Short mmCIF file of C-alpha atoms and ligand atoms in Angstrom, two decimals:
data_model
loop_
_atom_site.label_atom_id
_atom_site.label_comp_id
_atom_site.label_asym_id
_atom_site.label_seq_id
_atom_site.Cartn_x
_atom_site.Cartn_y
_atom_site.Cartn_z
CA MET A 1 150.87 132.97 107.41
CA THR A 2 152.70 136.03 106.36
CA SER A 3 154.36 138.04 108.90
CA SER A 4 151.77 140.83 108.50
CA THR A 5 149.00 138.31 109.04
CA ALA A 6 150.78 137.11 112.13
CA SER A 7 150.91 140.69 113.43
CA VAL A 8 147.15 141.17 112.75
CA ALA A 9 146.51 137.96 114.70
CA LYS A 10 148.52 139.33 117.76
CA GLN A 11 146.60 142.67 117.52
CA VAL A 12 143.23 140.97 117.46
CA MET A 13 144.16 138.60 120.24
CA GLN A 14 144.91 141.51 122.51
CA GLY A 15 141.26 141.56 123.23
CA LEU A 16 141.38 138.10 124.82
CA GLY A 17 141.65 139.46 128.39
CA GLU A 18 138.38 141.26 127.98
CA VAL A 19 136.67 138.24 126.34
CA ARG A 20 137.98 135.92 129.12
CA GLY A 21 136.18 138.13 131.54
CA TRP A 22 132.72 136.73 130.54
CA GLN A 23 133.94 133.51 128.76
CA GLU A 24 134.82 131.49 131.86
CA ASP A 25 131.56 132.12 133.56
CA PHE A 26 129.62 131.34 130.28
CA TYR A 27 131.44 128.09 130.06
CA ARG A 28 130.72 127.10 133.61
CA ASP A 29 127.08 127.90 133.23
CA LEU A 30 126.82 126.04 129.98
CA HIS A 31 128.61 123.01 131.46
CA ALA A 32 126.16 122.93 134.37
CA HIS A 33 123.17 123.21 132.04
CA PRO A 34 123.74 120.78 129.15
CA GLU A 35 120.94 119.88 126.69
CA LEU A 36 120.29 116.74 124.62
CA SER A 37 120.42 116.81 120.77
CA HIS A 38 117.63 118.96 119.25
CA GLN A 39 116.74 120.33 122.70
CA GLU A 40 119.37 123.06 122.91
CA THR A 41 116.88 125.96 123.48
CA ARG A 42 118.52 127.48 126.57
CA THR A 43 122.03 127.22 125.05
CA ALA A 44 120.74 128.73 121.80
CA GLY A 45 119.12 131.69 123.80
CA ASN A 46 122.33 132.50 125.51
CA VAL A 47 124.33 132.20 122.37
CA GLY A 48 121.95 134.57 120.54
CA ASP A 49 122.28 137.09 123.45
CA ARG A 50 126.11 136.89 123.39
CA LEU A 51 126.25 137.35 119.61
CA ARG A 52 124.03 140.38 119.81
CA GLU A 53 126.21 141.86 122.48
CA ALA A 54 129.28 141.22 120.18
CA GLY A 55 127.54 143.30 117.48
CA CYS A 56 126.61 140.34 115.13
CA ASP A 57 123.47 140.01 112.98
CA VAL A 58 121.71 137.02 114.54
CA HIS A 59 119.51 134.37 112.90
CA THR A 60 117.77 131.99 115.25
CA ASN A 61 115.89 128.72 114.77
CA VAL A 62 117.85 127.72 111.74
CA GLY A 63 117.20 123.98 111.68
CA GLY A 64 115.38 123.82 115.02
CA THR A 65 117.73 125.28 117.71
CA GLY A 66 120.58 126.39 115.28
CA VAL A 67 121.87 129.96 115.64
CA VAL A 68 123.94 131.93 113.09
CA GLY A 69 125.83 135.14 113.98
CA ILE A 70 127.28 137.21 111.18
CA ALA A 71 130.00 139.88 111.64
CA GLY A 72 130.18 141.71 108.29
CA ASN A 73 133.03 143.92 107.54
CA GLY A 74 132.93 144.94 103.82
CA ASP A 75 134.10 143.16 100.70
CA GLY A 76 136.32 140.23 101.28
CA PRO A 77 136.34 136.44 102.00
CA VAL A 78 133.48 134.88 103.85
CA VAL A 79 134.74 132.52 106.59
CA LEU A 80 132.31 130.09 108.17
CA MET A 81 133.15 128.85 111.70
CA ARG A 82 131.11 126.16 113.28
CA ALA A 83 130.43 124.85 116.83
CA ASP A 84 128.24 122.03 117.95
CA MET A 85 125.97 122.70 121.05
CA ASP A 86 124.44 119.39 122.12
CA ALA A 87 125.33 117.21 125.21
CA LEU A 88 125.01 113.44 125.91
CA PRO A 89 122.78 111.24 128.06
CA VAL A 90 125.60 110.61 130.54
CA ARG A 91 125.58 111.01 134.32
CA GLU A 92 128.48 113.35 135.09
CA ALA A 93 131.17 111.93 137.49
CA THR A 94 133.90 114.65 137.19
CA GLY A 95 133.31 116.09 140.70
CA LEU A 96 133.70 119.62 139.24
CA PRO A 97 132.09 122.37 141.30
CA TYR A 98 130.09 123.21 138.13
CA ALA A 99 129.21 119.62 137.25
CA SER A 100 125.84 118.92 135.64
CA LYS A 101 122.89 117.79 137.76
CA GLU A 102 120.50 118.16 134.89
CA SER A 103 118.23 115.43 133.40
CA ALA A 104 115.92 115.43 130.35
CA THR A 105 113.57 113.28 128.42
CA GLY A 106 115.35 111.48 125.76
CA PRO A 107 114.01 110.45 122.27
CA ASP A 108 112.36 107.30 123.71
CA GLY A 109 110.52 109.07 126.31
CA THR A 110 112.59 108.09 129.34
CA GLU A 111 114.29 110.50 131.72
CA GLU A 112 118.01 110.65 131.28
CA PRO A 113 120.99 112.41 133.03
CA VAL A 114 122.73 114.95 130.65
CA MET A 115 126.27 115.95 130.58
CA HIS A 116 128.66 117.91 128.28
CA ALA A 117 130.79 114.77 127.98
CA CYS A 118 132.13 115.56 124.51
CA GLY A 119 133.29 119.08 125.14
CA HIS A 120 130.74 120.90 122.90
CA ASP A 121 130.37 123.51 125.68
CA ALA A 122 133.99 124.43 125.08
CA HIS A 123 133.32 124.64 121.35
CA VAL A 124 130.44 127.01 121.81
CA THR A 125 132.38 129.10 124.23
CA CYS A 126 135.52 129.39 122.07
CA LEU A 127 133.51 130.26 118.89
CA LEU A 128 131.62 133.05 120.81
CA GLY A 129 135.01 134.30 121.92
CA ALA A 130 136.53 134.19 118.45
CA VAL A 131 133.56 136.06 116.77
CA SER A 132 133.62 138.64 119.61
CA LEU A 133 137.21 139.33 119.08
CA LEU A 134 136.74 139.55 115.27
CA ALA A 135 133.63 141.75 115.70
CA GLY A 136 135.55 144.03 118.06
CA SER A 137 138.59 144.54 115.81
CA ARG A 138 137.04 145.38 112.41
CA ASP A 139 139.88 147.68 111.69
CA GLN A 140 142.25 144.76 111.41
CA TRP A 141 140.48 142.61 108.70
CA ARG A 142 138.05 142.65 105.90
CA GLY A 143 135.26 140.26 104.76
CA THR A 144 132.66 138.45 106.76
CA ALA A 145 132.96 136.25 109.77
CA VAL A 146 130.10 133.69 110.07
CA ALA A 147 129.60 131.77 113.35
CA VAL A 148 127.33 128.69 113.02
CA PHE A 149 126.00 127.11 116.31
CA GLN A 150 124.69 123.67 115.29
CA PRO A 151 122.34 121.38 117.21
CA ALA A 152 122.45 117.63 117.40
CA GLU A 153 125.88 116.63 116.36
CA GLU A 154 125.85 113.61 118.62
CA VAL A 155 122.99 112.04 116.69
CA GLY A 156 124.49 112.94 113.30
CA ASP A 157 121.71 114.99 111.65
CA GLY A 158 122.05 118.58 113.22
CA ALA A 159 124.25 119.86 110.31
CA ARG A 160 121.80 118.39 107.81
CA THR A 161 118.91 119.77 109.63
CA MET A 162 120.39 123.30 109.40
CA VAL A 163 121.22 122.82 105.66
CA ASP A 164 117.72 121.59 104.89
CA ASP A 165 116.21 124.56 106.71
CA GLY A 166 117.97 127.05 104.41
CA LEU A 167 121.37 127.66 105.97
CA ALA A 168 122.80 128.55 102.51
CA ASP A 169 120.36 131.44 102.24
CA VAL A 170 121.34 132.77 105.67
CA VAL A 171 125.03 132.58 105.24
CA GLY A 172 125.18 133.50 101.45
CA THR A 173 128.35 132.66 99.50
CA VAL A 174 131.02 131.16 101.64
CA ASP A 175 134.82 130.78 100.96
CA VAL A 176 135.97 128.37 103.62
CA ALA A 177 134.56 126.51 106.58
CA LEU A 178 136.32 125.79 109.84
CA SER A 179 135.65 123.70 112.99
CA GLN A 180 137.49 122.27 115.90
CA HIS A 181 136.99 119.63 118.58
CA VAL A 182 138.42 119.33 122.09
CA LEU A 183 140.25 116.02 122.31
CA PRO A 184 142.17 113.92 124.92
CA LEU A 185 145.45 115.81 124.20
CA PRO A 186 147.33 118.05 126.60
CA SER A 187 145.58 121.33 127.05
CA GLY A 188 147.47 124.08 125.31
CA GLN A 189 148.09 122.07 122.13
CA VAL A 190 146.45 122.36 118.68
CA ALA A 191 146.67 119.61 116.04
CA THR A 192 145.83 119.68 112.30
CA ARG A 193 145.60 117.01 109.68
CA SER A 194 145.33 116.99 105.90
CA GLY A 195 143.04 114.57 103.95
CA PRO A 196 140.91 111.87 105.68
CA THR A 197 140.76 112.80 109.43
CA LEU A 198 137.48 111.40 110.99
CA SER A 199 135.94 108.25 109.74
CA ALA A 200 132.59 107.99 107.87
CA ALA A 201 130.19 105.95 109.80
CA ASP A 202 127.08 104.11 108.55
CA SER A 203 124.77 101.86 110.48
CA MET A 204 122.66 99.39 108.51
CA LYS A 205 119.59 97.21 109.40
CA ILE A 206 119.14 94.16 107.13
CA THR A 207 115.92 92.17 107.27
CA VAL A 208 116.11 88.71 105.59
CA HIS A 209 113.01 86.68 104.94
CA GLY A 210 112.43 82.86 105.36
CA ARG A 211 109.35 80.71 105.88
CA GLY A 212 108.36 79.75 109.44
CA ALA A 213 107.69 76.15 110.40
CA HIS A 214 107.76 73.62 113.29
CA GLY A 215 111.27 73.07 114.46
CA SER A 216 110.80 69.33 113.75
CA MET A 217 109.76 69.95 110.09
CA PRO A 218 112.73 71.79 108.57
CA GLN A 219 111.60 70.59 105.09
CA ALA A 220 108.65 72.87 105.38
CA SER A 221 110.74 75.89 106.22
CA ILE A 222 113.13 78.32 104.58
CA ASP A 223 115.25 78.77 107.71
CA PRO A 224 116.33 82.56 108.17
CA VAL A 225 118.57 81.57 111.12
CA VAL A 226 120.88 79.62 108.91
CA LEU A 227 120.58 82.23 106.12
CA ALA A 228 121.50 84.98 108.55
CA ALA A 229 124.39 82.95 109.93
CA MET A 230 125.86 82.38 106.41
CA ILE A 231 125.56 86.21 105.85
CA VAL A 232 127.44 86.93 109.12
CA VAL A 233 130.32 84.59 108.19
CA ARG A 234 130.48 85.79 104.63
CA LEU A 235 130.41 89.52 105.53
CA GLN A 236 133.85 88.94 107.36
CA THR A 237 135.31 88.59 103.84
CA VAL A 238 134.41 92.13 102.84
CA ILE A 239 137.25 93.92 104.63
CA SER A 240 139.70 90.86 104.68
CA ARG A 241 139.22 89.94 100.94
CA GLU A 242 137.90 92.92 99.06
CA ILE A 243 139.59 96.02 100.62
CA GLN A 244 143.20 96.75 99.99
CA PRO A 245 145.45 95.82 102.96
CA GLY A 246 146.47 99.03 104.83
CA GLU A 247 143.25 100.85 103.97
CA PRO A 248 141.58 101.38 107.37
CA ALA A 249 138.00 100.04 107.46
CA VAL A 250 135.63 98.34 109.86
CA LEU A 251 132.63 96.16 109.43
CA THR A 252 130.95 95.02 112.60
CA VAL A 253 127.85 92.83 113.00
CA GLY A 254 126.66 94.38 116.19
CA SER A 255 123.26 92.51 116.43
CA LEU A 256 121.60 89.40 115.03
CA GLN A 257 118.09 88.58 116.03
CA ALA A 258 115.80 85.82 115.02
CA GLY A 259 113.19 83.65 116.53
CA THR A 260 111.72 83.16 119.97
CA LYS A 261 111.74 79.37 120.89
CA SER A 262 113.85 76.40 120.24
CA ASN A 263 111.30 74.49 118.32
CA VAL A 264 109.97 77.24 116.11
CA ILE A 265 111.63 78.14 112.87
CA PRO A 266 111.02 81.92 112.57
CA ASP A 267 110.08 83.74 109.30
CA GLN A 268 112.64 86.51 109.37
CA ALA A 269 116.05 87.63 110.89
CA VAL A 270 117.34 91.05 111.48
CA ILE A 271 121.07 91.84 111.27
CA GLN A 272 122.61 95.31 112.34
CA LEU A 273 125.83 96.41 111.03
CA ASN A 274 128.26 99.28 111.85
CA ILE A 275 130.61 100.36 109.09
CA ARG A 276 133.61 102.85 109.32
CA SER A 277 135.63 104.05 106.40
CA TYR A 278 138.04 106.89 105.37
CA HIS A 279 137.66 107.08 101.64
CA GLU A 280 134.32 107.55 99.83
CA ASP A 281 135.28 104.80 97.26
CA THR A 282 136.03 102.39 100.15
CA ARG A 283 132.63 103.24 101.73
CA THR A 284 130.85 102.62 98.41
CA ALA A 285 132.75 99.38 97.81
CA ILE A 286 131.85 98.09 101.32
CA LEU A 287 128.16 98.95 100.97
CA ASP A 288 127.96 97.47 97.54
CA ALA A 289 129.64 94.26 98.80
CA ILE A 290 127.17 93.97 101.70
CA LYS A 291 124.18 94.24 99.34
CA ARG A 292 125.71 91.80 96.85
CA ILE A 293 126.53 89.19 99.47
CA VAL A 294 123.10 89.43 101.36
CA THR A 295 121.20 89.31 98.13
CA ALA A 296 123.09 86.32 96.80
CA GLU A 297 122.73 84.35 100.15
CA CYS A 298 119.06 85.10 100.18
CA GLU A 299 118.76 83.61 96.62
CA ALA A 300 120.91 80.60 97.62
CA SER A 301 118.53 80.00 100.47
CA ARG A 302 115.38 80.39 98.20
CA SER A 303 114.25 83.35 100.35
CA PRO A 304 110.67 84.14 99.43
CA SER A 305 111.12 87.84 99.15
CA PRO A 306 114.10 90.19 98.67
CA PRO A 307 116.11 91.43 101.71
CA GLU A 308 115.43 94.90 102.92
CA PHE A 309 118.32 97.31 103.66
CA GLU A 310 117.97 100.45 105.80
CA LEU A 311 120.81 102.87 106.42
CA PHE A 312 120.67 104.87 109.75
CA ASP A 313 122.89 106.88 112.18
CA GLN A 314 125.13 108.00 109.20
CA PHE A 315 128.08 110.40 109.67
CA PRO A 316 129.97 111.71 106.58
CA LEU A 317 133.67 111.45 106.06
CA THR A 318 135.72 114.34 107.36
CA GLU A 319 138.30 114.86 104.73
CA ASN A 320 140.27 118.01 105.30
CA ASP A 321 141.21 120.03 102.23
CA PRO A 322 144.99 120.04 101.80
CA GLY A 323 145.19 123.68 100.79
CA VAL A 324 142.98 125.01 103.59
CA THR A 325 144.75 122.84 106.09
CA GLU A 326 148.13 124.00 104.95
CA ARG A 327 147.18 127.60 105.41
CA VAL A 328 145.64 127.00 108.85
CA ALA A 329 148.58 124.80 109.97
CA GLY A 330 150.96 127.54 108.90
CA ALA A 331 149.04 130.06 110.90
CA PHE A 332 149.02 127.81 113.88
CA ALA A 333 152.79 127.04 113.64
CA SER A 334 153.37 130.84 113.54
CA TYR A 335 151.09 131.55 116.49
CA PHE A 336 151.39 128.59 118.74
CA GLY A 337 154.98 127.47 117.88
CA ASP A 338 155.80 123.97 119.28
CA ASP A 339 152.27 123.61 120.59
CA ALA A 340 150.99 123.16 117.03
CA SER A 341 151.39 119.58 115.79
CA GLU A 342 149.91 116.98 113.47
CA LEU A 343 146.72 115.22 114.40
CA PRO A 344 146.74 111.35 114.06
CA LEU A 345 143.86 109.69 112.18
CA GLN A 346 140.78 109.66 114.41
CA THR A 347 138.29 106.76 114.56
CA ALA A 348 135.44 108.98 115.78
CA SER A 349 132.95 110.55 113.28
CA GLU A 350 131.31 113.96 112.86
CA ASP A 351 128.61 115.63 110.85
CA PHE A 352 130.36 118.99 110.43
CA SER A 353 131.38 118.25 106.79
CA ASP A 354 127.61 118.08 105.76
CA ILE A 355 127.75 121.92 106.02
CA PRO A 356 130.70 122.58 103.64
CA GLN A 357 129.64 119.80 101.40
CA ALA A 358 126.22 121.37 100.96
CA LEU A 359 127.72 124.84 100.48
CA GLY A 360 130.36 123.51 98.11
CA VAL A 361 133.23 124.88 100.04
CA PRO A 362 136.56 123.48 101.22
CA TYR A 363 137.12 122.95 104.89
CA THR A 364 139.47 121.92 107.74
CA TYR A 365 138.66 120.50 111.08
CA TRP A 366 141.35 120.38 113.81
CA GLY A 367 141.83 119.22 117.39
CA ILE A 368 142.66 121.13 120.53
CA GLY A 369 143.84 119.57 123.84
CA GLY A 370 141.72 119.52 126.88
CA ILE A 371 143.66 117.43 129.39
CA ASP A 372 145.72 118.77 132.30
CA PRO A 373 149.20 118.51 130.80
CA ALA A 374 150.67 117.11 134.17
CA LEU A 375 148.01 114.39 134.33
CA TYR A 376 148.73 113.53 130.56
CA GLU A 377 152.51 113.43 131.00
CA LYS A 378 152.20 111.24 134.09
CA ALA A 379 149.91 108.81 132.14
CA LYS A 380 152.24 108.86 129.08
CA ALA A 381 155.32 108.12 131.24
CA ALA A 382 153.50 105.15 132.71
CA GLY A 383 152.33 103.95 129.23
CA ARG A 384 148.79 104.39 130.45
CA VAL A 385 147.30 107.19 128.43
CA SER A 386 144.36 105.20 127.13
CA GLN A 387 143.55 103.93 130.74
CA ASP A 388 144.22 107.10 132.74
CA VAL A 389 143.12 109.97 130.52
CA PRO A 390 139.36 110.36 130.37
CA VAL A 391 138.26 110.41 126.66
CA ASN A 392 135.27 112.14 125.05
CA HIS A 393 131.91 110.60 126.06
CA SER A 394 133.32 109.34 129.39
CA ALA A 395 131.45 110.35 132.60
CA LYS A 396 134.87 111.77 133.79
CA PHE A 397 135.73 113.84 130.71
CA ALA A 398 136.49 117.21 132.24
CA PRO A 399 138.48 119.60 130.00
CA GLN A 400 140.81 121.86 132.05
CA LEU A 401 139.12 125.25 131.92
CA GLN A 402 142.34 127.05 130.98
CA PRO A 403 144.34 127.20 128.91
CA THR A 404 141.70 125.23 126.90
CA LEU A 405 139.28 128.11 126.45
CA ASP A 406 142.12 130.57 125.55
CA ILE A 407 143.67 128.11 123.03
CA GLY A 408 140.35 127.16 121.43
CA THR A 409 139.43 130.79 121.15
CA ALA A 410 142.80 131.71 119.74
CA ALA A 411 142.82 128.79 117.31
CA MET A 412 139.50 129.69 115.76
CA THR A 413 140.40 133.43 115.59
CA VAL A 414 143.91 132.80 114.11
CA ALA A 415 142.42 130.28 111.58
CA ALA A 416 139.73 132.73 110.47
CA LEU A 417 142.31 135.57 110.17
CA ALA A 418 144.44 133.40 108.02
CA TRP A 419 141.63 133.99 105.38
CA LEU A 420 140.20 137.28 106.43
CA GLY A 421 143.61 138.98 106.94
CA GLN A 422 144.78 137.88 103.51
CA ALA A 423 142.10 139.76 101.77
CA SER A 424 142.68 143.01 103.65
CA GLY A 425 146.04 143.51 101.97
CA THR A 426 147.66 144.05 105.41
ZN1 ZN B 501 130.69 113.31 120.89
ZN1 ZN B 502 131.73 115.94 119.94
#
């Protein structure tokens, strides 16, 4: 960040006091009224209203409940900023005065409690703050600020839904994409990482076929239970024998189901896997190895028909562009000082990168802290961070309202200005 860009950021951030005036109430209201994936209609309505108030062009119903706000400001770089809007089927146990009492009908038709247990309410509120600050200070920068409010991150298909519904036509040519997530780090901190940052996740359902028979007549059967057992054992060699030591990767057999009764040999078995990886070639190698092993074991067992493979609940790899990350990390170091640090490799997954991948633009995705620093330090001193600090998706995940909202708003604004400010020649 050049010193002139740093001074632009300071100028723009002078509007924070005014933004904070509506932001905290907006956040409390959103936290109290969470909505499940693909059901974010109330949230989308409030987001659209706030974007119009900020002076943005607003596009609604992009991929279901998705909303795009555009603050155009002449020729210059186009910066896409993204927040996810959905909540989780979790019963809130934070005890906050604005805790959720909401419930909703889930995808399987049952009534479920709903909670913003992943902090997406903070992401929405911070992005609205950032785009309001930018739209209110157009004399300080040039280009276009695009704010994308995405549905259904938690189920992994909200970003793709927006892309498939023509997001590229709405946003036009984009130069860079930015996103952030509140994490169990001390509130006040921001953390960036270059290269692979969040894992790619794939779930796979494998159906293998045998020939059913009476349990007393194995010679008449092709036993899918034994076949599936051999597959489960052999799959343990994929990570241990085929992936280079030191390369993080996971292959878990989370479910194995076959048969109903002790004396009946069933005619099929179903195996469900979860796979995590941090490089596309590792991911491909794992998927290829699974198919090779399962197919070969089926042949070894004289399986009467080929195995069936179905991939589901897939999240792409989040691999931050080194150049984009360097520029954003530099802007953060300049603005936040010692509160900007490096983010460790995260085991979680995200679908944000589906957007920049589809648009063909580089991106970076960073973390902001949400935990009361005193609570965090106490847990750290006792060596109990993982036990005592509520993590995302926990019923007790309660980001400290401030400075989390201020920092998330500033981080998104400063990162955007690292691109927009550059083009203005200031
Ligand atoms: Zn989540
Ligand atoms: Zn999340």
